[in-house]
GROMACS .gro file of C-alpha atoms in nm:
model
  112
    1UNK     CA    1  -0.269  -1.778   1.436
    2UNK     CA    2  -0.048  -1.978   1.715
    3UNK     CA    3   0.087  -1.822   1.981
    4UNK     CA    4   0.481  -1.729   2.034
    5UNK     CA    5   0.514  -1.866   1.632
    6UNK     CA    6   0.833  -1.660   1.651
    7UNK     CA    7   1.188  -1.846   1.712
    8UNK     CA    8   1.384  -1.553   1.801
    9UNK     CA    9   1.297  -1.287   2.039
   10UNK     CA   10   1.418  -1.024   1.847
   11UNK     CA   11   1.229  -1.092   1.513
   12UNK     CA   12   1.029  -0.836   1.412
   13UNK     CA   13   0.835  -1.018   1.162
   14UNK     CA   14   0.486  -0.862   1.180
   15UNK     CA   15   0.155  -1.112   1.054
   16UNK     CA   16  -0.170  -1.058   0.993
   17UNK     CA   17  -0.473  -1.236   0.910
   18UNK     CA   18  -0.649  -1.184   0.507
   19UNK     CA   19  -1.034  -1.062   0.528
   20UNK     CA   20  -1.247  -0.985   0.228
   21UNK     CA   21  -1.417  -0.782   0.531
   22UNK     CA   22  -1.304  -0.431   0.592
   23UNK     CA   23  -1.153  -0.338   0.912
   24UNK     CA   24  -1.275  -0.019   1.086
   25UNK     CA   25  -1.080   0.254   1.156
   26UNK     CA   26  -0.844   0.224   1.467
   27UNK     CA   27  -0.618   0.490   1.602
   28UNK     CA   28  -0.339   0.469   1.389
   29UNK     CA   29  -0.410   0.266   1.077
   30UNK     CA   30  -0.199   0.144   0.757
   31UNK     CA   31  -0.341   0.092   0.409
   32UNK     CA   32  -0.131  -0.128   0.168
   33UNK     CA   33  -0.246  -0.134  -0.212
   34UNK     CA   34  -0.017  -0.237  -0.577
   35UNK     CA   35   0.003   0.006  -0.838
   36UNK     CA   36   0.122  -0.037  -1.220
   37UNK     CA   37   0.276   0.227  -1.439
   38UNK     CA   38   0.340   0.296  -1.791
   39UNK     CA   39   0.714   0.225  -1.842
   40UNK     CA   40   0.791   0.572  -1.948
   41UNK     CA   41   0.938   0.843  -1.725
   42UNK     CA   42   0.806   1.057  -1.452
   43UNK     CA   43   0.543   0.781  -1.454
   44UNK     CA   44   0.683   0.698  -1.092
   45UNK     CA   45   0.712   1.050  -0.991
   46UNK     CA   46   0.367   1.107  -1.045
   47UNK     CA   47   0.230   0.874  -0.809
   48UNK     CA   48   0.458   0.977  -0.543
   49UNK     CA   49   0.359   1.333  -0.588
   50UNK     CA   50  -0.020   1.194  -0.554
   51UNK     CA   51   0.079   1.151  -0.213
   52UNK     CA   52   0.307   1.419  -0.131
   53UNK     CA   53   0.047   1.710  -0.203
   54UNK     CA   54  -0.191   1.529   0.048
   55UNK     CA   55   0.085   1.461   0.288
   56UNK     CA   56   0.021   1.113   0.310
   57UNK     CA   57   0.334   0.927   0.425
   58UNK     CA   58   0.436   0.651   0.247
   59UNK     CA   59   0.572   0.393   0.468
   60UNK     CA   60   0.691   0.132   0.216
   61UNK     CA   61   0.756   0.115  -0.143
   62UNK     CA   62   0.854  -0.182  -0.308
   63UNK     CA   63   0.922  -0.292  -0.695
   64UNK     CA   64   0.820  -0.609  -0.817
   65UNK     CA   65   0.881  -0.765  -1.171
   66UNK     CA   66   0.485  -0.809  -1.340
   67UNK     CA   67   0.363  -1.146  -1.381
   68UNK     CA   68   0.186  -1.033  -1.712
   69UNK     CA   69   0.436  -0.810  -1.853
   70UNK     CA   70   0.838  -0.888  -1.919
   71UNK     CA   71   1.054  -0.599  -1.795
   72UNK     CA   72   0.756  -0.386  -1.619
   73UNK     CA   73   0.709  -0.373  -1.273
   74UNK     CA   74   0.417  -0.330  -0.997
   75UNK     CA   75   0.460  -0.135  -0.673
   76UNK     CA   76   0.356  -0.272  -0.344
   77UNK     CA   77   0.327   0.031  -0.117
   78UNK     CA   78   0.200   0.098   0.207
   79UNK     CA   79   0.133   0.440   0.387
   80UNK     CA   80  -0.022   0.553   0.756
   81UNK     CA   81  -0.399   0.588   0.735
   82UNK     CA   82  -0.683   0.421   0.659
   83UNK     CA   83  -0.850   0.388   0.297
   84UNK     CA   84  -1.216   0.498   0.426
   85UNK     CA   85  -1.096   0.873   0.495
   86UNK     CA   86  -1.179   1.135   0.225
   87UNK     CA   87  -0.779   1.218   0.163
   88UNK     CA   88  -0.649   0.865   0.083
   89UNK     CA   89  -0.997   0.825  -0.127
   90UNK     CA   90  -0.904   1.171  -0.361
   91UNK     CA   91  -0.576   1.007  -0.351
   92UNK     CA   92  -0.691   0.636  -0.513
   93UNK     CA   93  -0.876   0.866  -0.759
   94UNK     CA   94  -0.635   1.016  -0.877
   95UNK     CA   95  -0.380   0.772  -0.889
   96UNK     CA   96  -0.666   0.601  -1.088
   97UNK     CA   97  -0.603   0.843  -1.335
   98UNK     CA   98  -0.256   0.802  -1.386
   99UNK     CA   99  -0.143   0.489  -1.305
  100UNK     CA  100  -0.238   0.140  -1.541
  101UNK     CA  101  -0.336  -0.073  -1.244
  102UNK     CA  102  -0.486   0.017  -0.859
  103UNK     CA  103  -0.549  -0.225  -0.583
  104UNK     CA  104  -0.612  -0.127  -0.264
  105UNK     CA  105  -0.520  -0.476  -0.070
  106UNK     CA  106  -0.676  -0.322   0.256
  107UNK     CA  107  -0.670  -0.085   0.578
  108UNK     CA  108  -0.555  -0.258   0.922
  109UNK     CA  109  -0.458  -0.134   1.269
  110UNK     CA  110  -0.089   0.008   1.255
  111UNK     CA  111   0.186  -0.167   1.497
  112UNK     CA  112   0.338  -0.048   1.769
   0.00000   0.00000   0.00000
């Protein structure tokens, strides 16, 4: 990546580089996956409660429209750890269970 590819000193932008290799565990970490739901209710609420009960914060959560299904939507979401600890692996699990779709897109070192 270049160098000082920012134009203004005060963006915030953050970038990162795409690996198929996994990143080991820094100090603080972030794990970013997409999850589907059924379009019926609670379905959200669920999965957020998937990560309350561990106490995994959630540091993004974003709603997309699916590519493969008119009026449903994927969530992007990101939350502080990273995917090799037991916790957020009960967690993927689970969601598993209750979701239609799981990708974890990857672990990486948390900014500053």
């Amino acid at each position: 990546m270049a160098p000082e590819i920012e134009t203004n000193v005060n963006n915030y932008t953050r970038f990162f580089a795409i690996s198929r290799e996994k990143t080991k565990p820094a100090l603080k970490n972030k794990t970013s996956l997409v999850v589907a739901t059924e379009n019926v209710p609670g379905a959200l609420y669920k999965v957020l409660g998937i990560f309350a009960i561990r106490n995994i914060n959630l540091t993004k959560l974003e709603s997309r429209p699916s590519k493969s299904k008119p009026w449903e939507y994927v969530f992007y979401t990101d939350f502080e750890g990273h995917i090799d600890s037991e916790v957020y692996q009960e967690a993927i699990k689970e969601l598993e269970q209750v979701t239609t779709f799981v990708k974890v897109l990857g672990s990486y070192p948390q900014a500053e």
